[in-house]
Tab-separated table of C-alpha atoms in Angstrom:
chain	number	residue	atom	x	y	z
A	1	UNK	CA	143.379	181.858	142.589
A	2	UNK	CA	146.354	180.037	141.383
A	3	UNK	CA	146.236	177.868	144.791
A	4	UNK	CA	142.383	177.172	144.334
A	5	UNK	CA	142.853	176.182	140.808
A	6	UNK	CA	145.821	173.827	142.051
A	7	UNK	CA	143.995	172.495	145.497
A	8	UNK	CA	140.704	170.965	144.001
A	9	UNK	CA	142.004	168.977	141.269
A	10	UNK	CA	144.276	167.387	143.757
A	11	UNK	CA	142.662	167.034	146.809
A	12	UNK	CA	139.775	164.950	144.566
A	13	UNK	CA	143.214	162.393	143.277
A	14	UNK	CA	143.990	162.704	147.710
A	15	UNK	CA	140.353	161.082	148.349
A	16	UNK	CA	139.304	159.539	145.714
A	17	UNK	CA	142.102	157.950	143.826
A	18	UNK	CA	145.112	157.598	146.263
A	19	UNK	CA	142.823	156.931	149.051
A	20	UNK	CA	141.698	153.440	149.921
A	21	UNK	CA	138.212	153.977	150.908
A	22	UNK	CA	137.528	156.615	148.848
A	23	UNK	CA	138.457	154.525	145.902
A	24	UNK	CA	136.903	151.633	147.136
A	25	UNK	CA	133.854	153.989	147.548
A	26	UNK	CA	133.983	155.325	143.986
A	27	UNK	CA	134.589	151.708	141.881
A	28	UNK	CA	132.269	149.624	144.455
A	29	UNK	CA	129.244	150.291	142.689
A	30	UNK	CA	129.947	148.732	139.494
A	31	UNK	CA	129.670	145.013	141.206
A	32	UNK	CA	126.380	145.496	139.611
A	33	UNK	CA	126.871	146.264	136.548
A	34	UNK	CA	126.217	144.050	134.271
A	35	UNK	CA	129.659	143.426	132.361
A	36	UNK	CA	131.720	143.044	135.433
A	37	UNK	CA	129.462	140.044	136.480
A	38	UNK	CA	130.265	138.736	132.827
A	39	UNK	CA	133.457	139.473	133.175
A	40	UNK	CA	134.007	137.651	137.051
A	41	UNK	CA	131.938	134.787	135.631
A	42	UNK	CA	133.883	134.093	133.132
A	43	UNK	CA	136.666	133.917	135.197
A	44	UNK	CA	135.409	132.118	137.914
A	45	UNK	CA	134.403	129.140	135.304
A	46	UNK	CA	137.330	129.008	133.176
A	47	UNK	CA	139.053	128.758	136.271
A	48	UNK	CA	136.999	126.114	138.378
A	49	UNK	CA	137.057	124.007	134.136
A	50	UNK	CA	140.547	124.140	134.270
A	51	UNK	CA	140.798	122.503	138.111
A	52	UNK	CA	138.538	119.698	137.541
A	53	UNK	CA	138.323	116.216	135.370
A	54	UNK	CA	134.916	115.994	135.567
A	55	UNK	CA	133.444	116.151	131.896
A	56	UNK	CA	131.427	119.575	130.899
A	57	UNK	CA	132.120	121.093	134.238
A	58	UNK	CA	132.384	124.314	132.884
A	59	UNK	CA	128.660	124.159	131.426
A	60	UNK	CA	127.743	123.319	135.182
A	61	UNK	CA	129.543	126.272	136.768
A	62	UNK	CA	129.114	129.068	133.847
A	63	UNK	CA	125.302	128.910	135.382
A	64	UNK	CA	126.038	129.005	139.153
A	65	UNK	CA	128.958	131.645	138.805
A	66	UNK	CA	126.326	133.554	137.271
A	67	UNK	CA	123.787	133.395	140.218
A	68	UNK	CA	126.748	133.890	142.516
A	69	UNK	CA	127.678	137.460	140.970
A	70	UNK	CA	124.170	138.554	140.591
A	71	UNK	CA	123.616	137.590	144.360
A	72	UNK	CA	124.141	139.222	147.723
A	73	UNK	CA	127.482	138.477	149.048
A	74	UNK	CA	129.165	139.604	145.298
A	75	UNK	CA	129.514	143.123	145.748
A	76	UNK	CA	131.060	142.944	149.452
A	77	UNK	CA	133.529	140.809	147.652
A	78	UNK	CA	134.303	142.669	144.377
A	79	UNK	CA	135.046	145.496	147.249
A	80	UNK	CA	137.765	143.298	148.324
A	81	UNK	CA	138.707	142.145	144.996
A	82	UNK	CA	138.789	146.591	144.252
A	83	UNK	CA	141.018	146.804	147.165
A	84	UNK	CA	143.554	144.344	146.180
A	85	UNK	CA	144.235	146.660	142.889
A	86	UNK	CA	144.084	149.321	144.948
A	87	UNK	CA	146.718	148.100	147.446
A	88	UNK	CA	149.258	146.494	144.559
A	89	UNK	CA	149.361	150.157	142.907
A	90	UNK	CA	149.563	152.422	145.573
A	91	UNK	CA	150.970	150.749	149.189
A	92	UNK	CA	154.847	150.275	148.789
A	93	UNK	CA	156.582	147.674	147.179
A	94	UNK	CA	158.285	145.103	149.415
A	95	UNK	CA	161.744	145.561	149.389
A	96	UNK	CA	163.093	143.202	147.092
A	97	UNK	CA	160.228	142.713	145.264
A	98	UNK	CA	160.537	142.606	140.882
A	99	UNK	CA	158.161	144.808	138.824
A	100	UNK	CA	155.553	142.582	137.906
A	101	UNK	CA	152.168	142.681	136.582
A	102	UNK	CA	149.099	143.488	137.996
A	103	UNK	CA	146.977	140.642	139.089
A	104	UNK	CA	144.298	139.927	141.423
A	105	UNK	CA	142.811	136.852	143.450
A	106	UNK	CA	139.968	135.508	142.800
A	107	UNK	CA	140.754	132.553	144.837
A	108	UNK	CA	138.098	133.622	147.873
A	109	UNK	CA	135.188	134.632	144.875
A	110	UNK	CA	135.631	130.911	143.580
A	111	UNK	CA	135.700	129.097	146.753
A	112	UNK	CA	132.557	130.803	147.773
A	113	UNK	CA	130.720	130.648	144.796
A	114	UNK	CA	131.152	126.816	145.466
A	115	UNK	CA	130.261	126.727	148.562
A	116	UNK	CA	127.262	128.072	147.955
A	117	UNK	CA	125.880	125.607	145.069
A	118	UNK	CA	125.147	121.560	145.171
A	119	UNK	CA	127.899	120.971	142.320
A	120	UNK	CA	127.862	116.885	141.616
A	121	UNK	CA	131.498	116.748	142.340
A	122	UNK	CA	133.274	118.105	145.557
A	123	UNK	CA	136.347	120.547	144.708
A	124	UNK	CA	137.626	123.704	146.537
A	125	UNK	CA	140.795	125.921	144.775
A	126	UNK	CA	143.229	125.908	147.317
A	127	UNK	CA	146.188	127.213	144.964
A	128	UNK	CA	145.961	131.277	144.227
A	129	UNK	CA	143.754	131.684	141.348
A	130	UNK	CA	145.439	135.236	139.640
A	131	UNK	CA	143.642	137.240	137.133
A	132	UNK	CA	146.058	139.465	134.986
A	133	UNK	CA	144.424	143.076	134.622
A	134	UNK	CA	147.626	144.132	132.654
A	135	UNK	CA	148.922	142.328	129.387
A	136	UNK	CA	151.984	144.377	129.201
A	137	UNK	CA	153.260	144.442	132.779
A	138	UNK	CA	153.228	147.999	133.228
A	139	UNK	CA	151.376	147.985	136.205
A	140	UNK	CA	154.069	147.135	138.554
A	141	UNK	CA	153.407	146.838	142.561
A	142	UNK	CA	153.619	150.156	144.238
A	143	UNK	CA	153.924	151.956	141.201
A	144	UNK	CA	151.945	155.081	142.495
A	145	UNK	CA	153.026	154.943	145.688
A	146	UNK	CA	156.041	157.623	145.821
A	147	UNK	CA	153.370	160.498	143.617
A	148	UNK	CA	150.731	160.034	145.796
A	149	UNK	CA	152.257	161.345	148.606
A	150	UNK	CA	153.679	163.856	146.707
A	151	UNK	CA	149.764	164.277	145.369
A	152	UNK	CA	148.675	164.744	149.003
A	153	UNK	CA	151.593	167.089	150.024
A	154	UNK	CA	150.237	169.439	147.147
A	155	UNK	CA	146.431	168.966	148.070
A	156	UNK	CA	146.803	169.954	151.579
A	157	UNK	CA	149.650	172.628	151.033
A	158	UNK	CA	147.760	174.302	148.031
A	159	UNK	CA	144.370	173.961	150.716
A	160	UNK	CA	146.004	176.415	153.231
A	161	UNK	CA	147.273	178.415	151.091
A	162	UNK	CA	144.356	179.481	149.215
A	163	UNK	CA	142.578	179.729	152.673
A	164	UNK	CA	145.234	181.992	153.935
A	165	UNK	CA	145.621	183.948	150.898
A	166	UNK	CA	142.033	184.729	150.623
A	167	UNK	CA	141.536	185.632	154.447
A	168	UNK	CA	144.270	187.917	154.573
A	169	UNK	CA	143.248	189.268	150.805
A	170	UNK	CA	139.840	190.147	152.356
A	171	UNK	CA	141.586	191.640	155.815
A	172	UNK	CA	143.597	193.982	153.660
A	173	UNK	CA	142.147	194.441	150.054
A	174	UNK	CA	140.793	197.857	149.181
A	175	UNK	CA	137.917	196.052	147.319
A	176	UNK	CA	136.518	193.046	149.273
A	177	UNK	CA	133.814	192.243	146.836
A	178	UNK	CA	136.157	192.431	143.887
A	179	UNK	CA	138.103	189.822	145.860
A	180	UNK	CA	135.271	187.817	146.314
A	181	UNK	CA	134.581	187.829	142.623
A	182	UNK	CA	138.065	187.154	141.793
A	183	UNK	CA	138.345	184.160	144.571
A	184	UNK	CA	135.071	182.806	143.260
A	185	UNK	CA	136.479	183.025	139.280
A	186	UNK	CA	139.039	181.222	140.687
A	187	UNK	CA	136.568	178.765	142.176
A	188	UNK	CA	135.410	178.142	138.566
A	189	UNK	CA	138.570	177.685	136.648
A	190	UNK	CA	139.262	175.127	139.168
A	191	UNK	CA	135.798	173.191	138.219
A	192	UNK	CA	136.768	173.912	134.556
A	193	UNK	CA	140.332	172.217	135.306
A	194	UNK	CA	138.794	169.004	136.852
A	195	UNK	CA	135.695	168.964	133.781
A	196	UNK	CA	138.537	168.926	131.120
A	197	UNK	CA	140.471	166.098	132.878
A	198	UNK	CA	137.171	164.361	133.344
A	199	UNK	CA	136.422	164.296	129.591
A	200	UNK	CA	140.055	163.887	128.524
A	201	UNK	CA	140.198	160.561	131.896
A	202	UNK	CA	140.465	157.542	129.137
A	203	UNK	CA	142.821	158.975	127.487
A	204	UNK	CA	144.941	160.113	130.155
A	205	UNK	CA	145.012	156.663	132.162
A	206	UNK	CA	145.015	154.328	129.245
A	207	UNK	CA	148.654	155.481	128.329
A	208	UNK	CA	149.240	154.293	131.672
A	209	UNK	CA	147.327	151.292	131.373
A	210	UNK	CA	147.362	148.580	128.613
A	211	UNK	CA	145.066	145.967	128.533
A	212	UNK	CA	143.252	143.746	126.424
A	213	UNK	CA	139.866	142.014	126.123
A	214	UNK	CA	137.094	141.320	129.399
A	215	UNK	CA	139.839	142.740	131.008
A	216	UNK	CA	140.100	146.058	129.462
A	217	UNK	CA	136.165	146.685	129.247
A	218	UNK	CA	136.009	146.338	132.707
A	219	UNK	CA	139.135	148.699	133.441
A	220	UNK	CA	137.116	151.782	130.926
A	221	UNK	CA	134.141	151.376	133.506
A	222	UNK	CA	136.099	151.906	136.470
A	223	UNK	CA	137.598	155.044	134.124
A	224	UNK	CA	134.089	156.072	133.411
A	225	UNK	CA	133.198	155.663	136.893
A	226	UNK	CA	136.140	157.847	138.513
A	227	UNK	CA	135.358	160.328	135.914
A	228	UNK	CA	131.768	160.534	136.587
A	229	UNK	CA	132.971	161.303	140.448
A	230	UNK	CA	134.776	164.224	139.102
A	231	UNK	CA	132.817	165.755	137.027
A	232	UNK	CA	130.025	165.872	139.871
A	233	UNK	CA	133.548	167.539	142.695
A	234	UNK	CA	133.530	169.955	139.384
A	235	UNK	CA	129.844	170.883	139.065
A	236	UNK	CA	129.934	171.424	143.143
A	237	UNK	CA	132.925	173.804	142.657
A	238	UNK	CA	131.238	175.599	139.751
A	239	UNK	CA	128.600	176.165	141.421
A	240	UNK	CA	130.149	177.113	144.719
A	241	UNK	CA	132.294	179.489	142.328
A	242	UNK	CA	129.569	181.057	140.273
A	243	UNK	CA	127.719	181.941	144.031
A	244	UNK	CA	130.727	183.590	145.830
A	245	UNK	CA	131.396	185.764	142.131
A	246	UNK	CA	128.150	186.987	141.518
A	247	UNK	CA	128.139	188.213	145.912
A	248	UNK	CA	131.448	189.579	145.320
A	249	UNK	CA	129.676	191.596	141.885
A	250	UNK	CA	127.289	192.737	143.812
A	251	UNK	CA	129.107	193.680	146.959
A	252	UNK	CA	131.252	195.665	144.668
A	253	UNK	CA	128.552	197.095	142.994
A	254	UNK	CA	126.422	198.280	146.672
A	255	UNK	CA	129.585	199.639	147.519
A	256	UNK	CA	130.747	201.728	145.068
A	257	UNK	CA	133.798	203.176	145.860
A	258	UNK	CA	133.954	202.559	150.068
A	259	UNK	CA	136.138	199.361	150.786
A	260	UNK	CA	133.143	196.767	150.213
């Protein structure tokens, strides 16, 4: 039980948080949300204002970075822009390298958002166009990277150990269904585990995080969207849980006193 309870709220951080894809997988989806297209808009034109002489350019662009985010080619690259984050917290710092804050080009997002409008003047951002998603610089480059392989180390070990422990617990108990109700409570404590961490998720990751504005709307919608994703692993394993202890009740009821 104590494995089970250990192994799902971990292995859900091992592919869904510390895992590229998974990540990428979970925050994708918000490229269509409404306030993220604000927010990359808004971005997108104070940058390509700031770049350019000609008068009221950011009037012109604040329109066409608008059509560009709420067209087809945005969400492939918000997945990119997701990935970046991703990377800077959790692949390893280059040796050398100085805490810093968090920020993330935009540079390829302008350029084609450009490219794909008649602007009356001709301009393309060739220097790095950085966004900071941290105004307090404690999101330092492969900051995460040392816990989540300890993270995955505990996911996996925790995995075979509850597997193990309830094969041989079955092989060898006097009572299988009483097993099976206790492996399946555990089952459900598990799901509780992940539900209160789910509910408790903006709290928990904004004393990690500090940010401020656009910037920190957006970062409470990737919260809400990671914690969505883990309430729905915790409904599975509540379910899952509830099945195997009411078989095990019943087993243990059919079988009175013989070994089932």
């Amino acid at each position: 039980m104590g494995a089970i309870i250990v192994a799902l709220p971990s292995m859900w951080v091992t592919q869904r948080v510390t895992d590229t894809e998974g990540f990428v997988s979970v925050i994708a989806p918000l490229a269509y949300d409404g306030q993220v297209q604000d927010f990359i808009a808004d971005e997108i034109t104070e940058e390509v204002a700031a770049r350019t002489e000609f008068p009221g350019a950011g009037a012109v662009v604040r329109p066409l970075a608008v059509g560009y985010v709420q067209g087809d080619s945005f969400p492939a690259d918000f997945s990119d822009l997701v990935g970046q984050q991703h990377a800077w917290l959790f692949d390893e710092a280059p040796a050398g390298s100085s805490a810093q804050t968090m920020e993330l080009d935009i540079t390829p997002m302008i350029n084609r958002a450009l490219s794909e409008q008649n602007l009356p003047f001709d301009l393309t951002v060739s220097d790095p166009v950085l966004v900071p998603m941290s105004e307090h610089g404690n999101l330092e480059a492969g900051r995460y990277h040392k816990v989540s392989g300890q993270i995955e180390t505990i996911a996996y070990s925790a995995s075979v150990i509850a597997a193990a422990a309830a094969i041989l617990a079955l092989l060898f108990g006097h009572r299988r269904g009483t097993v099976l109700a206790w492996i399946g409570i555990g089952g459900l404590l598990a799901a509780g585990l992940c539900w209160v961490v789910a509910l408790n998720a903006t709290t928990i990751i904004d004393r990690q995080v500090s940010t401020e504005g656009s910037g920190h709307t957006v970062t409470n919608l990737a919260i809400d969207a990671m914690a969505d994703d883990l309430t729905r692993w915790a409904m599975i394993a509540a379910a899952i849980g509830a099945a195997v202890t009411v078989v095990g009740v019943v087993t243990r009821l059919i079988g009175g006193r013989t070994r089932y």
